[in-house]
CSV table of C-alpha atoms in Angstrom, one decimal:
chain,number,residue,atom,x,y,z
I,1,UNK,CA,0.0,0.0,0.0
I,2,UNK,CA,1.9,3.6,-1.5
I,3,UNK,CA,1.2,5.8,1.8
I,4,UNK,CA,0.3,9.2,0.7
I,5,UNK,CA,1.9,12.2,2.4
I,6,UNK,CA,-1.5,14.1,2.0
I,7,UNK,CA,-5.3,13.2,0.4
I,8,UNK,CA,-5.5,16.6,0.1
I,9,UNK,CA,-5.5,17.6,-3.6
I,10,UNK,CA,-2.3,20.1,-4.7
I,11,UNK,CA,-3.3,23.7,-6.2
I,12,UNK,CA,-4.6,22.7,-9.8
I,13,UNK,CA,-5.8,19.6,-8.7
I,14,UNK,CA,-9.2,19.3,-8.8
I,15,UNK,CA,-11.6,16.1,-7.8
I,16,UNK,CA,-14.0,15.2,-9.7
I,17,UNK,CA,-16.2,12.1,-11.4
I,18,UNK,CA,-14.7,10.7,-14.5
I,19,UNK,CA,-17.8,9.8,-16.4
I,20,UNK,CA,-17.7,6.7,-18.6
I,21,UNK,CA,-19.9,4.4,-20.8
I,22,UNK,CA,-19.3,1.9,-17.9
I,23,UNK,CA,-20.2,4.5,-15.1
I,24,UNK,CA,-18.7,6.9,-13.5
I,25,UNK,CA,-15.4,6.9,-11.2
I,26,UNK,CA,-13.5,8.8,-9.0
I,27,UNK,CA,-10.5,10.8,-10.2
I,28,UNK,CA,-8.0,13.5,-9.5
I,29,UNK,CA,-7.2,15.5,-12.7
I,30,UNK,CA,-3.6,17.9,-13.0
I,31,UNK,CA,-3.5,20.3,-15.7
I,32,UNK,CA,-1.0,22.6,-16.5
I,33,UNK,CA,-1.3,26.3,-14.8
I,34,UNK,CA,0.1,27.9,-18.2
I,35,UNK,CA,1.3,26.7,-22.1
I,36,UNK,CA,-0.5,23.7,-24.1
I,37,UNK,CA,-1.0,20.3,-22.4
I,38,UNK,CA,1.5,18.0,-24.3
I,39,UNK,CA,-0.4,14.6,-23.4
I,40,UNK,CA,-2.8,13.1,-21.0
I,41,UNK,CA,-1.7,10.3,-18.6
I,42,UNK,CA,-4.1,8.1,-16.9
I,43,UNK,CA,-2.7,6.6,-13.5
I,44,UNK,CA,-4.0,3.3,-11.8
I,45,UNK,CA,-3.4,2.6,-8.2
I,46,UNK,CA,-2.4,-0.7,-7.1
I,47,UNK,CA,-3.7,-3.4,-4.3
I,48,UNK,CA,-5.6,-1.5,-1.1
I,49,UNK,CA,-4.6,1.9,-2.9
I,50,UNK,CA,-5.9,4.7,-4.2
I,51,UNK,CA,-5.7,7.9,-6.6
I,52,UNK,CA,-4.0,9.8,-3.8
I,53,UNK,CA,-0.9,7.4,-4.1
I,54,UNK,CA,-0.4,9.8,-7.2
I,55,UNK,CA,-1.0,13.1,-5.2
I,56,UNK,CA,2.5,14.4,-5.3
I,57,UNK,CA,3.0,13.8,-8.8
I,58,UNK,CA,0.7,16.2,-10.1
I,59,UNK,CA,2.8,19.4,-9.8
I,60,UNK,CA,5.7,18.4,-11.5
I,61,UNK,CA,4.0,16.9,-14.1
I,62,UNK,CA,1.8,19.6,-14.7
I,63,UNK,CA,4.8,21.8,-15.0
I,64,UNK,CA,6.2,19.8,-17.2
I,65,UNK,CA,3.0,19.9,-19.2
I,66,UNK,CA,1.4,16.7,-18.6
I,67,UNK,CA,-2.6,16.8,-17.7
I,68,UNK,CA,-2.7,13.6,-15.3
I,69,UNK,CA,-6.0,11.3,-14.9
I,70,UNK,CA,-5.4,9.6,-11.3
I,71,UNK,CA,-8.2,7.2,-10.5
I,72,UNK,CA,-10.3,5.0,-8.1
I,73,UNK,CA,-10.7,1.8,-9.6
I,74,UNK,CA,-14.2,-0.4,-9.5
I,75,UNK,CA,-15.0,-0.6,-5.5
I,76,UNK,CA,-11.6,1.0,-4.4
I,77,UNK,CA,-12.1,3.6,-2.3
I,78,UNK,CA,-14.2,6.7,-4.0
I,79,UNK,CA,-15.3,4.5,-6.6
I,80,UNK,CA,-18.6,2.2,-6.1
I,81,UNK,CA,-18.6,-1.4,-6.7
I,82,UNK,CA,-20.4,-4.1,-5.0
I,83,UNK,CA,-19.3,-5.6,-1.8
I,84,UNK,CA,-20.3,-9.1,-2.1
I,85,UNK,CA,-20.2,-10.4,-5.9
I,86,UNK,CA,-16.4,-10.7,-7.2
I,87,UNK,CA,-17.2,-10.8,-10.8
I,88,UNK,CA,-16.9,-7.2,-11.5
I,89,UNK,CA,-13.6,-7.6,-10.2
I,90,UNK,CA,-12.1,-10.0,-12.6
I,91,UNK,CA,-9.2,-8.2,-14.6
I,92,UNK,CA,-10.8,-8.3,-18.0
I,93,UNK,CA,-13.7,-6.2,-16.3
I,94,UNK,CA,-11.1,-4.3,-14.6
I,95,UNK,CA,-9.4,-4.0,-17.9
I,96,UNK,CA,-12.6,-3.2,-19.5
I,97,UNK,CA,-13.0,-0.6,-17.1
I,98,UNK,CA,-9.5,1.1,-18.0
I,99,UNK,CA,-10.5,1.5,-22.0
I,100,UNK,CA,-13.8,2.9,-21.1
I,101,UNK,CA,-11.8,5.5,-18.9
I,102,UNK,CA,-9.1,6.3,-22.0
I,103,UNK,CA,-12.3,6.7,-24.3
I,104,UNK,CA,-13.8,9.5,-22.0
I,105,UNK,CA,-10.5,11.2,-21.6
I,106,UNK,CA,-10.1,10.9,-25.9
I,107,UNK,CA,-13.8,12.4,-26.2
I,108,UNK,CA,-12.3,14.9,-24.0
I,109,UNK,CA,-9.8,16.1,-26.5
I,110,UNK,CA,-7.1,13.3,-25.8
I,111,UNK,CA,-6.1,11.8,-29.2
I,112,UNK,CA,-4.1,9.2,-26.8
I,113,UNK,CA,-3.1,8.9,-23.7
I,114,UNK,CA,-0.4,7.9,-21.4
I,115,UNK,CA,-1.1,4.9,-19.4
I,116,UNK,CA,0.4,3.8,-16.0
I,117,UNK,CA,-0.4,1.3,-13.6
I,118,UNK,CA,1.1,0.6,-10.1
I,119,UNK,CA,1.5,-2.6,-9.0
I,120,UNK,CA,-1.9,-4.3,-9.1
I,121,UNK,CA,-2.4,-1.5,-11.4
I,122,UNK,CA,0.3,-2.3,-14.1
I,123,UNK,CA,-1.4,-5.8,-14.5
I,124,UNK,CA,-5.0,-4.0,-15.3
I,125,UNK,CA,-3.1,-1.4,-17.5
I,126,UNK,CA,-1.0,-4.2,-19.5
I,127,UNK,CA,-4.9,-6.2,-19.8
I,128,UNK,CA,-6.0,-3.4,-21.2
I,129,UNK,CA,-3.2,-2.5,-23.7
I,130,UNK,CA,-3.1,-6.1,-24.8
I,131,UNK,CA,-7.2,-6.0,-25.0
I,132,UNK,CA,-6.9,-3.0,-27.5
I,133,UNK,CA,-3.6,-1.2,-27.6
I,134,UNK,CA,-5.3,1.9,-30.2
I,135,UNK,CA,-6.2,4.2,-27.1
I,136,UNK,CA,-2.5,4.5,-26.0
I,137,UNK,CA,0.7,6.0,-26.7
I,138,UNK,CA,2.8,4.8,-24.2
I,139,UNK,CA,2.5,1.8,-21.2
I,140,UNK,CA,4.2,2.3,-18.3
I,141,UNK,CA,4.3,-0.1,-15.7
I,142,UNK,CA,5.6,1.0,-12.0
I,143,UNK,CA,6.9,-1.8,-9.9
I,144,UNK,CA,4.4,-4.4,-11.1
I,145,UNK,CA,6.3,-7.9,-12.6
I,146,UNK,CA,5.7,-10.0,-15.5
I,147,UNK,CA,3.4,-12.5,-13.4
I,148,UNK,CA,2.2,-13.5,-10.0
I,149,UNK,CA,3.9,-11.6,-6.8
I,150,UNK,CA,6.9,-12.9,-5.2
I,151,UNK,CA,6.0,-16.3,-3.0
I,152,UNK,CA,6.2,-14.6,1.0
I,153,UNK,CA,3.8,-11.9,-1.0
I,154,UNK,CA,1.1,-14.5,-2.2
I,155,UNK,CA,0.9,-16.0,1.5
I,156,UNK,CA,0.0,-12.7,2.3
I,157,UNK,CA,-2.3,-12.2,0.0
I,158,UNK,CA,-4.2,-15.4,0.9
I,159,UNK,CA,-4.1,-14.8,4.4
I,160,UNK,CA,-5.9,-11.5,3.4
I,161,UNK,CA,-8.4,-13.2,1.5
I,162,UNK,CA,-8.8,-15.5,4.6
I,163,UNK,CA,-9.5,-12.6,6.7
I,164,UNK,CA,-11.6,-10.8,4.6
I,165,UNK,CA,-14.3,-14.0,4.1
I,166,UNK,CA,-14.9,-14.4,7.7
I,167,UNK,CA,-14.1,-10.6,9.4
I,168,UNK,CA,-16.0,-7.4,9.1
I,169,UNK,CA,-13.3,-4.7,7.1
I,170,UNK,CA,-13.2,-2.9,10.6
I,171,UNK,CA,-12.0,-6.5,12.1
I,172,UNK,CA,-9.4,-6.5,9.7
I,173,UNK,CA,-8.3,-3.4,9.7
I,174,UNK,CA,-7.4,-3.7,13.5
I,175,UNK,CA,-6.0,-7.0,12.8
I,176,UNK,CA,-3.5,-5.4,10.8
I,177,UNK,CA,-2.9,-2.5,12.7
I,178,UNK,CA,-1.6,-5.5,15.7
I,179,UNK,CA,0.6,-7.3,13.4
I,180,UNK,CA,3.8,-7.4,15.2
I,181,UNK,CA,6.5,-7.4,12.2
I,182,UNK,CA,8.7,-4.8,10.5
I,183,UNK,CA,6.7,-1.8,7.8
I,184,UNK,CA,8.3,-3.7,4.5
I,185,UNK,CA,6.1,-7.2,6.1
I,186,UNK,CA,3.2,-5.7,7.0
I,187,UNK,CA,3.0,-3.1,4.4
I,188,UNK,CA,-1.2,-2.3,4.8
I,189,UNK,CA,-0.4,-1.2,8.7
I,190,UNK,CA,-0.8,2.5,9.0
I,191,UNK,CA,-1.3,5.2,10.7
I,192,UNK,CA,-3.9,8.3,10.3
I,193,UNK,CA,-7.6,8.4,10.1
I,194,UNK,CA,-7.2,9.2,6.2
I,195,UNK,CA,-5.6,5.7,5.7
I,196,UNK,CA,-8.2,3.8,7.4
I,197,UNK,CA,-11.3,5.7,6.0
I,198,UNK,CA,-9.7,4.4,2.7
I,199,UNK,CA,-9.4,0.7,4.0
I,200,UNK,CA,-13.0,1.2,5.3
I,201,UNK,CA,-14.4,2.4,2.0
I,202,UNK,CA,-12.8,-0.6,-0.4
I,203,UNK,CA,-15.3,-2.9,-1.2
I,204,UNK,CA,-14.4,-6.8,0.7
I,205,UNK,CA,-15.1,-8.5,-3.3
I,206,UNK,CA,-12.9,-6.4,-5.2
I,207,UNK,CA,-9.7,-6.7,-2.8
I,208,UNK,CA,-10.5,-10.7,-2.6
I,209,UNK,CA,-10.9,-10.5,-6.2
I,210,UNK,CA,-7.8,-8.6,-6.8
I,211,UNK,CA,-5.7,-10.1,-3.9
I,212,UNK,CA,-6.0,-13.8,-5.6
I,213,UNK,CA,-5.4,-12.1,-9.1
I,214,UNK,CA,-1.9,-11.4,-7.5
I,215,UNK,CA,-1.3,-14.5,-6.5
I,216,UNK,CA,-2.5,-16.1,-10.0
I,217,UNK,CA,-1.1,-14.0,-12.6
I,218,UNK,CA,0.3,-15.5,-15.5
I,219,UNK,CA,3.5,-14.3,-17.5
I,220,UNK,CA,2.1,-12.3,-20.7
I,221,UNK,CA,4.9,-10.4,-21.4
I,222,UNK,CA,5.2,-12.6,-25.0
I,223,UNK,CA,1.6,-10.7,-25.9
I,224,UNK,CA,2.9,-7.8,-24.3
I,225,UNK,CA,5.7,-7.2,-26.6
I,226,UNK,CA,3.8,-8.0,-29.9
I,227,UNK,CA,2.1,-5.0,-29.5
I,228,UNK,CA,5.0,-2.8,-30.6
I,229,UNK,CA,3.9,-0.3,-28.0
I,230,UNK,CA,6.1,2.0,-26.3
I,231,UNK,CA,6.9,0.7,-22.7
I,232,UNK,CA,8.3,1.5,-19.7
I,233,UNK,CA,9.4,-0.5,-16.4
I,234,UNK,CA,10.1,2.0,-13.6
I,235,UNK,CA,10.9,1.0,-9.9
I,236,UNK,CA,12.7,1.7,-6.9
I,237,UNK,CA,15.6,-0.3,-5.8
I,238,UNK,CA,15.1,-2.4,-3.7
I,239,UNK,CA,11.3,-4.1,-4.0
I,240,UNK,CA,10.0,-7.3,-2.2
I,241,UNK,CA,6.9,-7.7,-4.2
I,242,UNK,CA,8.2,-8.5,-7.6
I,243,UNK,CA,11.9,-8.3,-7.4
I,244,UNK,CA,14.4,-5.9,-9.0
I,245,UNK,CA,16.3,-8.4,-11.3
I,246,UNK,CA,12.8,-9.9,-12.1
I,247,UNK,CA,11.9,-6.3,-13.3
I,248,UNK,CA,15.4,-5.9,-15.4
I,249,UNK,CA,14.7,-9.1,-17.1
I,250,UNK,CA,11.3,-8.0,-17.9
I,251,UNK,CA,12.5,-4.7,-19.2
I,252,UNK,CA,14.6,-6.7,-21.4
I,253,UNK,CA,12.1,-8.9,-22.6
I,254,UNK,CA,9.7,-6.3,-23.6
I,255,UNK,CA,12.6,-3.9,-25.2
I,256,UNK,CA,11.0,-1.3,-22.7
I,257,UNK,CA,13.2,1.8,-21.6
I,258,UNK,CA,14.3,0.8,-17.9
I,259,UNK,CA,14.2,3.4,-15.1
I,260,UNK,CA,15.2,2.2,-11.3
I,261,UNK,CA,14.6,5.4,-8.7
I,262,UNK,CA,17.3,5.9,-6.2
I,263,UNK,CA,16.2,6.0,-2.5
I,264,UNK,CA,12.8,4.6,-3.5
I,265,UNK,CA,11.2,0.6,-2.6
I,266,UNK,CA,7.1,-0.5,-3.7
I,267,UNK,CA,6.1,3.1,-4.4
I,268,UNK,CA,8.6,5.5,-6.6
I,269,UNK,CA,5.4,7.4,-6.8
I,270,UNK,CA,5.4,8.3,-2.6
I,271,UNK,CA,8.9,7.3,-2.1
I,272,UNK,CA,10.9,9.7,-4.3
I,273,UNK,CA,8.0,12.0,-6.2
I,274,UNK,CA,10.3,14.7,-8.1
I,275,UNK,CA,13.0,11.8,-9.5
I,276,UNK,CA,9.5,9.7,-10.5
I,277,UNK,CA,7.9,12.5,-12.5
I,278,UNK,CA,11.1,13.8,-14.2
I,279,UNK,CA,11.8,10.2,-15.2
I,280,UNK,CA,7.6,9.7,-16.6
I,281,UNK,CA,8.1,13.1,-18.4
I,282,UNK,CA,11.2,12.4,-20.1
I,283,UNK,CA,10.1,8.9,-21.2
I,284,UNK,CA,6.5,10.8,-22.3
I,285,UNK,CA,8.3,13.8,-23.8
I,286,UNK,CA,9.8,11.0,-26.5
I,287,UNK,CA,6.5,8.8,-27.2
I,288,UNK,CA,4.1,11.8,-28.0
I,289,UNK,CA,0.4,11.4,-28.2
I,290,UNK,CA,-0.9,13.0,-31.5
C-alpha cells in the first residue's frame, strides 16, 4: 500500500467524477497552470490503494505539461462497486474498465493517452493494452512484474483473502494495525484516520478479487511485446513484491526503456516523487500522443 503524504488535492488539482460508458469513477485530474497540455496520462493505483498514491506527482507533471487522470478503480475507495459479488472484479472487467476511462478522456480532447499502472495497477493497465492497444501511446508499468507476486507476497495475499471472508473490514483493519512485524512485512499497517477511511471504503469482493489475481497472474509479457507499443518499467531499488532483477529481465524482454529510482522501494510514486515525475516526463516527452 503507496502511503500518501496528504489526500488533500495540490493547487490545480481538482476532484472530480470521471464519467464513462461503464459508469462513472472517482479521479484527481492535474492540468498545466500555463502553455498547451503536451499529453494526458491516466494513472491506476495498485492493491488496497488509491488515486492519492499519485497526489504528489501532479505538480511536477503539470509543469512539465502533462494533464494527469489519477483514478479510483471499480470498489476502491471513491469508486462504487459491489461488496459481495467478485465478478466485477475480474481483470478483464477491470481492464474493460481502463479502455472505457481512456475513451472518455479521448472524447475529451485526448487523441491518446499515457497509461500507467502501479503494481496491481500495471497488471490491469497491460490487460487493457493487450485488450486494445489503439487508445494508447505509451504503457508504463511501475513496480508491477511480469506474473504472479513474489511467493512470501502471495501467503499474504491469501491470508488476506482468509480474513476478509470471515471478518468485518473494521475487524481487519485492526487486525492489521496489531501485526507485530517490521513496515516492508506488514505493508497495509498504518497510521492516520485518512488511511483507514480508505481501508473502510474498499469494497471486501474487489480486494479478494484482486488479492488472488496477484497470486495467480500469468507471465504475458510474449503478448505484451507483440504490441509494438512503447513501454516503460520503472521502480525503486530495492522491491520485495516483484523483485528488482525480475523487473530488469522484464524490461529486457519487452525492449522497454528501464528506469530504477534511487532511495525509493514498492512506491517510486510516494517514495521519491520529483525523481519519479522527471523520469515519466522524459520517457513521455519521446513517445508523444498526437
Amino acid at each position: 500500500m503507496s502511503r500518501p503524504a496528504t489526500f488533500t488535492p495540490p493547487p490545480g488539482t481538482r476532484a472530480h467524477r470521471l464519467r464513462t460508458a461503464r459508469g462513472d469513477f472517482a479521479a484527481l485530474t492535474g492540468e498545466p497552470a500555463e502553455g498547451p497540455v503536451v499529453g494526458t496520462a491516466l494513472l491506476l493505483p495498485g492493491f488496497t490503494g488509491s488515486k492519492e498514491d499519485f497526489i504528489e506527482l501532479h505538480a511536477p507533471l503539470s509543469a512539465a505539461g502533462y494533464r494527469t487522470v489519477a483514478v479510483d478503480g471499480r470498489g476502491q475507495y471513491e469508486s462504487e462497486g459491489p461488496s459481495d459479488d467478485e465478478g466485477p472484479y475480474q481483470q478483464r472487467e477491470l481492464a474493460r474498465d481502463v479502455l472505457a476511462q481512456a475513451a472518455a478522456l479521448r472524447a475529451e480532447g485526448a487523441p491518446r493517452v499515457h497509461l500507467l499502472g502501479h503494481s496491481l495497477g500495471g497488471l490491469v493497465a497491460r490487460a487493457a493494452a493487450i485488450e486494445d492497444p489503439a487508445p494508447f501511446a505509451s504503457l508504463t508499468l511501475m513496480s508491477s512484474g511480469p506474473a504472479a507476486v513474489a511467493p512470501p507476497q502471495q501467503e499474504r495475499a491469501k491470508l488476506l483473502q482468509g480474513a476478509l471472508a470471515a471478518l468485518d473490514m473494521g475487524q481487519v483493519w485492526e487486525a492489521i494495525q496489531g501485526l507485530d512485524a517490521p513496515e516492508d512485512a506488514a505493508d497495509l499497517r498504518g497510521d492516520g484516520e485518512d488511511l483507514r477511511r480508505r481501508w473502510m471504503r474498499n469494497s471486501p469482493a474487489q480486494l479478494i478479487a484482486t488479492a488472488g489475481q496477484l497470486c495467480t497472474e500469468p507471465d504475458r509479457i510474449g503478448e505484451l511485446a507483440a504490441l509494438g507499443l512503447a513501454i516503460h518499467v520503472l521502480s525503486g531499488e530495492r522491491d520485495d513484491t516483484w523483485p528488482v532483477p525480475l523487473l530488469d529481465d522484464m524490461a529486457a524482454r519487452l525492449g522497454a526503456e528501464r528506469t530504477v529510482v534511487t532511495g525509493a522501494e514498492h512506491s517510486p510514486n510516494t517514495d521519491q516523487p520529483e525523481a519519479t515525475a522527471a523520469a515519466l516526463a522524459d520517457f513521455w516527452d519521446r513517445h508523444p500522443t498526437a
